Amino acid sequence: MNNAELILDLDAYRQNLVVMRELAPNSQQMAIVKANAYGHGVAPCARAAREIGAEWLGVATPHEAFALRALGDTGPILCWLATPGAPFRELAEANIDVTASSSAQLQEIMAADIQVRVHLKVDTGLNRNGAPESEWVDFFERAAIAQNHGKIHVVGLWTHFANADEPNHPANDLQEQRFDQAVAMAAEYGISPEWCHLANSAAAATRPSAQRDLVRIGIASYGINPDPQVKIDGLVPSLTARAALARVKSIQPGDSVSYGWRWTATEPTTLGLVPVGYGDGIPRAASNRAEVRISGTRAPIRGTVCMDQFMIDLGDVPAKAGDWVTLFGSGESGEPTAEDWAQALDTIGYEIVTRLSGRWTRAVRGER
Ligand SMILES: *Cc1c(COP(=O)(O)O)cnc(C)c1O
């Protein structure tokens, strides 16, 4: 029997991709499975995404892209975060599409001595990666020359929103306009890629104009809304985190709990010991803040979350060592969701699930 378990529901994951497909029916779908599929487990998610017809898989790093090939995936894959010395030749040999985010990176890609499939990334306002507007002339000129010499095949042109989770933010229109300018400028240099793309989950759901040739769906596929402002109908959280109570003990008024004595009982109560902690990705910031579900009711976390364990207040809930505690899940049985944890901790659902690691065992439901 396991102390702590992450249960991935692939039926929910696939259904979420169907929901997103219906919102962007005319675009190809890229299932984003970076960071171990946002903590959900990349192998089952990648397989399930293909089963449901995702034309693309997307990851950040070359390493993650190679890992998908090692798992046996043979379809289109895009990666976008390479550092100098990246293995562009090996990526091309593995038929993985790469991103060029600067003229310098284009130079490096051309040196791979093999034709590389490239998506050109332009910065339209995020000011993170991508070629800034001041470099576009040089960027497109070099890309055109490299393409004419057969060194690269420019298959994509893309950018990324800074404020897609705030649908009414003026930056969204502005970034889309700048992207259109980039597309037009690239065309002047003879570059008209098959896939122009800019939408993540939030933009795919709220900005039909941004759907273009493909949409890059991450958080929504896991059943988590991008933001409380962007609620997407029909999503079901696909990951449940649960643990077996290690013990139960009574405390008296005035007794304080866990490191730093950051919570003190005002009446007699019963504590339950949950055997996961920040070593497993439970945020220490959940101390005295988040709730779990046990025996059909909610119980609050008391005191500081430790590396391996934390305490919950059982009150008069009948519970004993070995009983399961659901930290978060689909919400359908009254348990908190990752979004509830995010709200309690002043962060985003992305962070709650992606940081899960450590000593969980993993179970997968709905495998085909
Ligand atoms: C992570 C990521 C996405 C997916 O974003 P979601 O908000 O999770 O849908 C899309 N595109 C890029 C470039 C990303 O890094």
CSV table of C-alpha atoms and ligand atoms in Angstrom, one decimal:
chain,number,residue,atom,x,y,z
A,1,MET,CA,0.0,0.0,0.0
A,2,ASN,CA,1.3,3.4,-0.9
A,3,ASN,CA,1.5,6.4,1.3
A,4,ALA,CA,0.7,8.9,-1.4
A,5,GLU,CA,-0.6,8.6,-4.8
A,6,LEU,CA,-1.2,10.8,-7.9
A,7,ILE,CA,-4.0,9.4,-10.0
A,8,LEU,CA,-4.2,10.6,-13.6
A,9,ASP,CA,-7.6,10.3,-15.3
A,10,LEU,CA,-6.9,10.0,-19.0
A,11,ASP,CA,-10.6,10.1,-19.9
A,12,ALA,CA,-10.7,13.5,-18.4
A,13,TYR,CA,-7.5,14.6,-20.1
A,14,ARG,CA,-8.8,13.4,-23.5
A,15,GLN,CA,-12.2,15.0,-23.0
A,16,ASN,CA,-10.5,18.3,-22.1
A,17,LEU,CA,-8.7,18.2,-25.4
A,18,VAL,CA,-12.0,17.5,-27.2
A,19,VAL,CA,-13.5,20.6,-25.4
A,20,MET,CA,-10.6,22.7,-26.7
A,21,ARG,CA,-10.9,21.2,-30.1
A,22,GLU,CA,-14.5,22.2,-30.3
A,23,LEU,CA,-13.6,25.8,-29.4
A,24,ALA,CA,-11.0,25.9,-32.2
A,25,PRO,CA,-12.3,23.5,-34.7
A,26,ASN,CA,-10.4,24.9,-37.7
A,27,SER,CA,-7.0,24.9,-36.2
A,28,GLN,CA,-4.6,22.1,-35.6
A,29,GLN,CA,-4.0,21.3,-32.0
A,30,MET,CA,-0.7,21.2,-30.2
A,31,ALA,CA,-0.9,19.4,-26.8
A,32,ILE,CA,1.7,21.0,-24.6
A,33,VAL,CA,3.3,18.3,-22.4
A,34,LYS,CA,6.4,20.2,-21.1
A,35,ALA,CA,7.5,19.9,-17.5
A,36,ASN,CA,6.3,16.2,-17.3
A,37,ALA,CA,2.9,17.3,-18.7
A,38,TYR,CA,2.5,19.9,-16.0
A,39,GLY,CA,3.3,17.3,-13.4
A,40,HIS,CA,0.7,14.9,-14.7
A,41,GLY,CA,3.1,12.4,-16.3
A,42,VAL,CA,4.3,12.9,-19.8
A,43,ALA,CA,4.2,9.3,-21.1
A,44,PRO,CA,0.5,8.7,-20.6
A,45,CYS,CA,-0.5,12.2,-21.6
A,46,ALA,CA,1.5,12.3,-24.8
A,47,ARG,CA,0.0,8.9,-25.8
A,48,ALA,CA,-3.5,10.0,-25.0
A,49,ALA,CA,-3.1,13.3,-26.8
A,50,ARG,CA,-2.2,11.4,-30.0
A,51,GLU,CA,-5.1,9.0,-29.5
A,52,ILE,CA,-7.5,11.9,-29.5
A,53,GLY,CA,-6.0,13.4,-32.6
A,54,ALA,CA,-3.6,16.1,-31.4
A,55,GLU,CA,-1.6,16.8,-34.5
A,56,TRP,CA,1.3,18.2,-32.5
A,57,LEU,CA,3.1,17.8,-29.2
A,58,GLY,CA,4.9,20.8,-27.7
A,59,VAL,CA,7.6,21.0,-25.1
A,60,ALA,CA,10.1,23.6,-24.0
A,61,THR,CA,13.5,22.0,-24.2
A,62,PRO,CA,15.3,19.8,-26.7
A,63,HIS,CA,15.8,17.3,-23.9
A,64,GLU,CA,12.0,17.0,-23.4
A,65,ALA,CA,11.6,16.5,-27.2
A,66,PHE,CA,14.1,13.7,-27.3
A,67,ALA,CA,12.3,12.1,-24.3
A,68,LEU,CA,9.1,12.0,-26.4
A,69,ARG,CA,10.9,10.2,-29.2
A,70,ALA,CA,12.4,7.8,-26.7
A,71,LEU,CA,8.8,7.1,-25.6
A,72,GLY,CA,8.0,6.1,-29.1
A,73,ASP,CA,6.2,9.2,-30.3
A,74,THR,CA,6.6,9.6,-34.1
A,75,GLY,CA,4.4,12.6,-34.8
A,76,PRO,CA,5.2,16.3,-35.2
A,77,ILE,CA,6.9,17.8,-32.1
A,78,LEU,CA,8.0,21.5,-31.5
A,79,CYS,CA,10.4,22.6,-28.9
A,80,TRP,CA,11.3,26.3,-28.3
A,81,LEU,CA,13.9,26.8,-25.6
A,82,ALA,CA,17.4,26.1,-26.6
A,83,THR,CA,20.7,27.5,-25.3
A,84,PRO,CA,23.9,27.9,-27.3
A,85,GLY,CA,25.4,24.6,-28.2
A,86,ALA,CA,21.9,22.9,-28.5
A,87,PRO,CA,21.9,19.7,-30.5
A,88,PHE,CA,20.2,21.0,-33.6
A,89,ARG,CA,21.6,18.3,-35.8
A,90,GLU,CA,20.3,15.5,-33.6
A,91,LEU,CA,17.0,17.3,-33.3
A,92,ALA,CA,16.7,17.4,-37.1
A,93,GLU,CA,17.7,13.8,-37.3
A,94,ALA,CA,14.9,12.9,-34.8
A,95,ASN,CA,12.5,14.9,-37.0
A,96,ILE,CA,11.8,17.4,-34.2
A,97,ASP,CA,10.9,21.0,-35.2
A,98,VAL,CA,12.9,23.6,-33.5
A,99,THR,CA,12.4,27.3,-32.8
A,100,ALA,CA,14.7,30.1,-33.9
A,101,SER,CA,14.3,33.0,-31.5
A,102,SER,CA,17.2,35.2,-32.8
A,103,SER,CA,19.5,35.7,-35.8
A,104,ALA,CA,22.3,34.2,-33.7
A,105,GLN,CA,20.2,31.1,-33.1
A,106,LEU,CA,19.4,30.9,-36.9
A,107,GLN,CA,23.1,31.0,-37.5
A,108,GLU,CA,23.7,28.1,-35.2
A,109,ILE,CA,20.8,26.1,-36.7
A,110,MET,CA,22.3,26.6,-40.2
A,111,ALA,CA,25.6,25.2,-39.0
A,112,ALA,CA,23.9,21.9,-38.2
A,113,ASP,CA,24.7,20.8,-41.7
A,114,ILE,CA,21.4,19.1,-42.2
A,115,GLN,CA,18.0,20.6,-43.2
A,116,VAL,CA,16.3,21.7,-40.0
A,117,ARG,CA,12.5,22.3,-39.8
A,118,VAL,CA,12.3,25.7,-38.1
A,119,HIS,CA,9.5,27.8,-36.5
A,120,LEU,CA,10.6,31.5,-36.3
A,121,LYS,CA,9.6,33.1,-33.1
A,122,VAL,CA,8.9,36.8,-32.9
A,123,ASP,CA,8.6,38.8,-29.7
A,124,THR,CA,5.4,40.9,-29.9
A,125,GLY,CA,5.4,42.2,-26.4
A,126,LEU,CA,6.1,39.5,-23.9
A,127,ASN,CA,9.8,40.6,-23.9
A,128,ARG,CA,10.9,37.1,-23.0
A,129,ASN,CA,12.2,35.0,-25.9
A,130,GLY,CA,11.7,35.6,-29.6
A,131,ALA,CA,13.2,38.1,-32.0
A,132,PRO,CA,12.2,41.7,-31.1
A,133,GLU,CA,10.8,43.9,-33.7
A,134,SER,CA,14.1,45.8,-34.1
A,135,GLU,CA,15.6,42.5,-35.4
A,136,TRP,CA,12.9,41.4,-37.7
A,137,VAL,CA,14.5,42.6,-40.9
A,138,ASP,CA,17.7,40.9,-40.2
A,139,PHE,CA,16.0,37.8,-38.9
A,140,PHE,CA,13.7,37.3,-41.9
A,141,GLU,CA,16.5,38.1,-44.3
A,142,ARG,CA,18.7,35.5,-42.9
A,143,ALA,CA,15.9,33.0,-42.6
A,144,ALA,CA,15.1,33.5,-46.3
A,145,ILE,CA,18.7,33.1,-47.4
A,146,ALA,CA,19.0,29.9,-45.3
A,147,GLN,CA,15.8,28.6,-46.7
A,148,ASN,CA,16.9,29.4,-50.3
A,149,HIS,CA,20.1,27.4,-49.6
A,150,GLY,CA,18.1,24.5,-48.4
A,151,LYS,CA,19.6,24.7,-44.9
A,152,ILE,CA,16.3,25.3,-43.1
A,153,HIS,CA,12.7,24.7,-43.9
A,154,VAL,CA,10.7,27.5,-42.3
A,155,VAL,CA,7.4,25.7,-41.4
A,156,GLY,CA,6.2,28.0,-38.7
A,157,LEU,CA,6.0,31.6,-37.5
A,158,TRP,CA,4.9,32.2,-33.9
A,159,THR,CA,4.7,34.4,-30.9
A,160,HIS,CA,3.3,34.2,-27.3
A,161,PHE,CA,0.8,36.4,-25.4
A,162,ALA,CA,1.7,38.2,-22.2
A,163,ASN,CA,-1.8,38.7,-21.0
A,164,ALA,CA,-4.0,36.0,-22.6
A,165,ASP,CA,-5.5,35.2,-19.1
A,166,GLU,CA,-6.9,38.8,-19.1
A,167,PRO,CA,-9.0,38.7,-22.2
A,168,ASN,CA,-9.8,42.4,-22.2
A,169,HIS,CA,-6.2,43.5,-21.7
A,170,PRO,CA,-5.3,45.9,-24.5
A,171,ALA,CA,-2.0,44.1,-24.9
A,172,ASN,CA,-3.8,41.2,-26.6
A,173,ASP,CA,-5.0,43.2,-29.6
A,174,LEU,CA,-1.6,44.9,-29.8
A,175,GLN,CA,0.3,41.7,-29.8
A,176,GLU,CA,-1.9,40.2,-32.4
A,177,GLN,CA,-1.5,43.3,-34.6
A,178,ARG,CA,2.3,43.1,-34.3
A,179,PHE,CA,2.1,39.4,-35.1
A,180,ASP,CA,0.2,40.2,-38.3
A,181,GLN,CA,2.9,42.7,-39.2
A,182,ALA,CA,5.6,40.0,-38.7
A,183,VAL,CA,3.6,37.6,-40.9
A,184,ALA,CA,3.3,40.3,-43.6
A,185,MET,CA,7.0,41.2,-43.3
A,186,ALA,CA,8.1,37.6,-43.5
A,187,ALA,CA,6.0,37.2,-46.6
A,188,GLU,CA,7.9,40.1,-48.2
A,189,TYR,CA,11.0,38.0,-47.8
A,190,GLY,CA,9.4,35.0,-49.4
A,191,ILE,CA,8.6,33.3,-46.1
A,192,SER,CA,5.0,32.1,-45.8
A,193,PRO,CA,5.1,29.2,-43.3
A,194,GLU,CA,2.3,26.7,-43.2
A,195,TRP,CA,1.8,27.2,-39.4
A,196,CYS,CA,1.3,30.6,-37.9
A,197,HIS,CA,0.4,30.3,-34.3
A,198,LEU,CA,0.1,32.4,-31.1
A,199,ALA,CA,-2.7,31.1,-28.9
A,200,ASN,CA,-2.3,29.2,-25.7
A,201,SER,CA,-5.3,27.8,-23.8
A,202,ALA,CA,-6.7,31.2,-22.7
A,203,ALA,CA,-6.3,32.8,-26.1
A,204,ALA,CA,-7.7,29.7,-27.9
A,205,ALA,CA,-10.8,29.9,-25.6
A,206,THR,CA,-11.3,33.7,-25.7
A,207,ARG,CA,-9.9,35.0,-29.0
A,208,PRO,CA,-11.1,33.2,-32.1
A,209,SER,CA,-9.0,35.7,-34.1
A,210,ALA,CA,-5.9,34.2,-32.5
A,211,GLN,CA,-6.6,30.6,-33.3
A,212,ARG,CA,-4.9,30.7,-36.7
A,213,ASP,CA,-3.3,27.5,-38.0
A,214,LEU,CA,-2.7,25.8,-34.7
A,215,VAL,CA,-3.4,26.4,-31.0
A,216,ARG,CA,-1.0,25.4,-28.3
A,217,ILE,CA,-3.1,23.8,-25.5
A,218,GLY,CA,-1.5,23.3,-22.1
A,219,ILE,CA,-3.3,24.0,-18.9
A,220,ALA,CA,-6.9,23.5,-20.2
A,221,SER,CA,-6.0,20.0,-21.3
A,222,TYR,CA,-5.3,19.1,-17.7
A,223,GLY,CA,-8.7,20.5,-16.7
A,224,ILE,CA,-7.5,23.6,-15.1
A,225,ASN,CA,-8.8,27.1,-16.0
A,226,PRO,CA,-6.0,29.4,-17.0
A,227,ASP,CA,-7.3,32.1,-14.6
A,228,PRO,CA,-10.4,32.7,-12.6
A,229,GLN,CA,-11.2,35.3,-15.3
A,230,VAL,CA,-11.1,32.6,-18.0
A,231,LYS,CA,-13.5,29.8,-17.1
A,232,ILE,CA,-13.8,27.2,-19.9
A,233,ASP,CA,-17.0,25.1,-19.8
A,234,GLY,CA,-16.6,21.4,-19.7
A,235,LEU,CA,-13.1,21.1,-18.3
A,236,VAL,CA,-12.6,18.3,-15.7
A,237,PRO,CA,-9.4,18.3,-13.6
A,238,SER,CA,-7.5,15.2,-14.6
A,239,LEU,CA,-5.2,14.7,-11.6
A,240,THR,CA,-6.0,13.6,-8.1
A,241,ALA,CA,-3.5,13.8,-5.3
A,242,ARG,CA,-4.3,11.7,-2.2
A,243,ALA,CA,-2.5,10.2,0.7
A,244,ALA,CA,-3.2,7.8,3.6
A,245,LEU,CA,-3.3,9.3,7.1
A,246,ALA,CA,-0.2,8.2,8.9
A,247,ARG,CA,-1.7,8.8,12.4
A,248,VAL,CA,-4.4,10.6,14.3
A,249,LYS,CA,-3.8,12.3,17.7
A,250,SER,CA,-5.7,14.5,20.1
A,251,ILE,CA,-4.5,17.8,21.3
A,252,GLN,CA,-5.7,20.2,24.0
A,253,PRO,CA,-6.4,24.0,24.0
A,254,GLY,CA,-3.1,25.8,24.0
A,255,ASP,CA,-1.3,23.1,22.2
A,256,SER,CA,0.6,24.4,19.1
A,257,VAL,CA,1.3,22.5,16.0
A,258,SER,CA,4.3,21.9,13.8
A,259,TYR,CA,7.5,23.9,13.2
A,260,GLY,CA,7.4,27.4,14.5
A,261,TRP,CA,4.1,26.8,16.4
A,262,ARG,CA,2.3,28.8,13.8
A,263,TRP,CA,-1.1,27.4,14.9
A,264,THR,CA,-2.5,26.9,18.3
A,265,ALA,CA,-5.6,25.0,19.3
A,266,THR,CA,-8.3,27.0,21.1
A,267,GLU,CA,-10.4,23.9,21.8
A,268,PRO,CA,-9.7,20.2,22.1
A,269,THR,CA,-9.4,18.7,18.6
A,270,THR,CA,-7.9,15.8,16.7
A,271,LEU,CA,-5.1,16.2,14.2
A,272,GLY,CA,-4.4,13.9,11.2
A,273,LEU,CA,-0.9,13.5,9.9
A,274,VAL,CA,-0.7,13.5,6.1
A,275,PRO,CA,2.6,12.0,4.9
A,276,VAL,CA,3.5,14.4,2.1
A,277,GLY,CA,5.3,17.7,2.2
A,278,TYR,CA,7.3,20.2,0.3
A,279,GLY,CA,9.7,17.4,-0.6
A,280,ASP,CA,6.8,16.1,-2.7
A,281,GLY,CA,5.9,19.5,-4.1
A,282,ILE,CA,3.2,20.5,-1.6
A,283,PRO,CA,3.9,24.2,-1.2
A,284,ARG,CA,5.1,25.3,2.2
A,285,ALA,CA,2.9,28.4,1.6
A,286,ALA,CA,-0.1,26.0,2.1
A,287,SER,CA,0.7,26.2,5.9
A,288,ASN,CA,-2.5,27.3,7.7
A,289,ARG,CA,-4.1,28.0,4.3
A,290,ALA,CA,-5.3,25.1,2.1
A,291,GLU,CA,-7.9,22.4,2.8
A,292,VAL,CA,-8.2,18.7,2.0
A,293,ARG,CA,-11.1,16.3,2.0
A,294,ILE,CA,-11.5,13.4,4.3
A,295,SER,CA,-14.5,11.2,5.3
A,296,GLY,CA,-16.8,13.4,3.2
A,297,THR,CA,-15.8,16.7,4.7
A,298,ARG,CA,-13.2,19.4,4.4
A,299,ALA,CA,-10.3,19.7,6.9
A,300,PRO,CA,-7.9,22.6,7.1
A,301,ILE,CA,-4.1,22.4,7.2
A,302,ARG,CA,-2.8,23.4,10.6
A,303,GLY,CA,0.6,24.8,11.1
A,304,THR,CA,3.6,24.6,8.9
A,305,VAL,CA,3.9,22.2,6.0
A,306,CYS,CA,7.1,20.2,6.6
A,307,MET,CA,9.4,18.4,4.1
A,308,ASP,CA,7.7,15.1,4.4
A,309,GLN,CA,4.4,15.7,6.2
A,310,PHE,CA,1.8,18.1,7.4
A,311,MET,CA,-1.1,18.2,9.9
A,312,ILE,CA,-4.8,18.6,9.3
A,313,ASP,CA,-7.5,19.5,11.8
A,314,LEU,CA,-10.0,16.6,11.9
A,315,GLY,CA,-12.2,18.3,14.5
A,316,ASP,CA,-14.8,15.6,15.3
A,317,VAL,CA,-14.6,13.9,11.9
A,318,PRO,CA,-14.3,10.1,12.5
A,319,ALA,CA,-11.0,9.2,10.9
A,320,LYS,CA,-8.2,6.8,11.6
A,321,ALA,CA,-4.7,6.1,10.4
A,322,GLY,CA,-4.8,4.6,7.0
A,323,ASP,CA,-7.8,6.6,5.8
A,324,TRP,CA,-7.4,8.4,2.5
A,325,VAL,CA,-7.2,12.1,2.4
A,326,THR,CA,-7.7,13.9,-1.0
A,327,LEU,CA,-5.6,16.9,-1.3
A,328,PHE,CA,-7.1,17.9,-4.6
A,329,GLY,CA,-8.9,16.3,-7.5
A,330,SER,CA,-11.7,16.8,-10.0
A,331,GLY,CA,-13.9,18.5,-7.4
A,332,GLU,CA,-16.8,16.2,-8.3
A,333,SER,CA,-16.8,14.5,-4.9
A,334,GLY,CA,-16.5,17.7,-2.9
A,335,GLU,CA,-12.7,17.7,-2.7
A,336,PRO,CA,-10.7,20.9,-3.4
A,337,THR,CA,-9.3,21.4,-6.9
A,338,ALA,CA,-5.8,22.6,-7.8
A,339,GLU,CA,-7.5,25.9,-8.6
A,340,ASP,CA,-8.9,26.0,-5.1
A,341,TRP,CA,-5.3,25.5,-3.8
A,342,ALA,CA,-4.0,28.2,-6.1
A,343,GLN,CA,-6.6,30.7,-4.9
A,344,ALA,CA,-5.8,29.9,-1.2
A,345,LEU,CA,-2.1,30.3,-1.9
A,346,ASP,CA,-2.3,33.3,-4.1
A,347,THR,CA,-0.7,31.5,-7.1
A,348,ILE,CA,-2.0,29.8,-10.3
A,349,GLY,CA,-3.2,26.3,-10.8
A,350,TYR,CA,-0.3,25.7,-13.1
A,351,GLU,CA,2.1,25.9,-10.2
A,352,ILE,CA,0.2,23.7,-7.9
A,353,VAL,CA,0.3,20.7,-10.3
A,354,THR,CA,3.6,21.3,-12.1
A,355,ARG,CA,5.6,21.3,-8.9
A,356,LEU,CA,4.4,17.8,-7.8
A,357,SER,CA,7.4,15.5,-7.6
A,358,GLY,CA,9.2,13.4,-5.0
A,359,ARG,CA,7.7,10.3,-3.5
A,360,TRP,CA,4.3,9.9,-4.9
A,361,THR,CA,3.4,6.7,-6.7
A,362,ARG,CA,1.5,7.2,-9.9
A,363,ALA,CA,-1.6,5.5,-11.1
A,364,VAL,CA,-3.2,6.0,-14.5
A,365,ARG,CA,-6.9,5.4,-15.2
A,366,GLY,CA,-8.6,5.3,-18.6
A,367,GLU,CA,-5.6,3.9,-20.5
A,368,ARG,CA,-6.6,2.6,-24.0
B,1,LIG,C1,3.4,26.6,-21.8
B,1,LIG,C2,3.2,27.2,-23.2
B,1,LIG,C3,2.0,27.1,-23.8
B,1,LIG,C4,0.7,26.5,-23.1
B,1,LIG,O1,0.1,27.5,-22.3
B,1,LIG,P1,-1.2,27.2,-21.5
B,1,LIG,O2,-1.5,28.5,-20.9
B,1,LIG,O3,-0.8,26.2,-20.5
B,1,LIG,O4,-2.2,26.7,-22.4
B,1,LIG,C5,1.8,27.6,-25.1
B,1,LIG,N1,2.9,28.1,-25.7
B,1,LIG,C6,4.1,28.3,-25.1
B,1,LIG,C7,5.2,28.9,-25.8
B,1,LIG,C8,4.3,27.8,-23.8
B,1,LIG,O5,5.5,28.0,-23.2
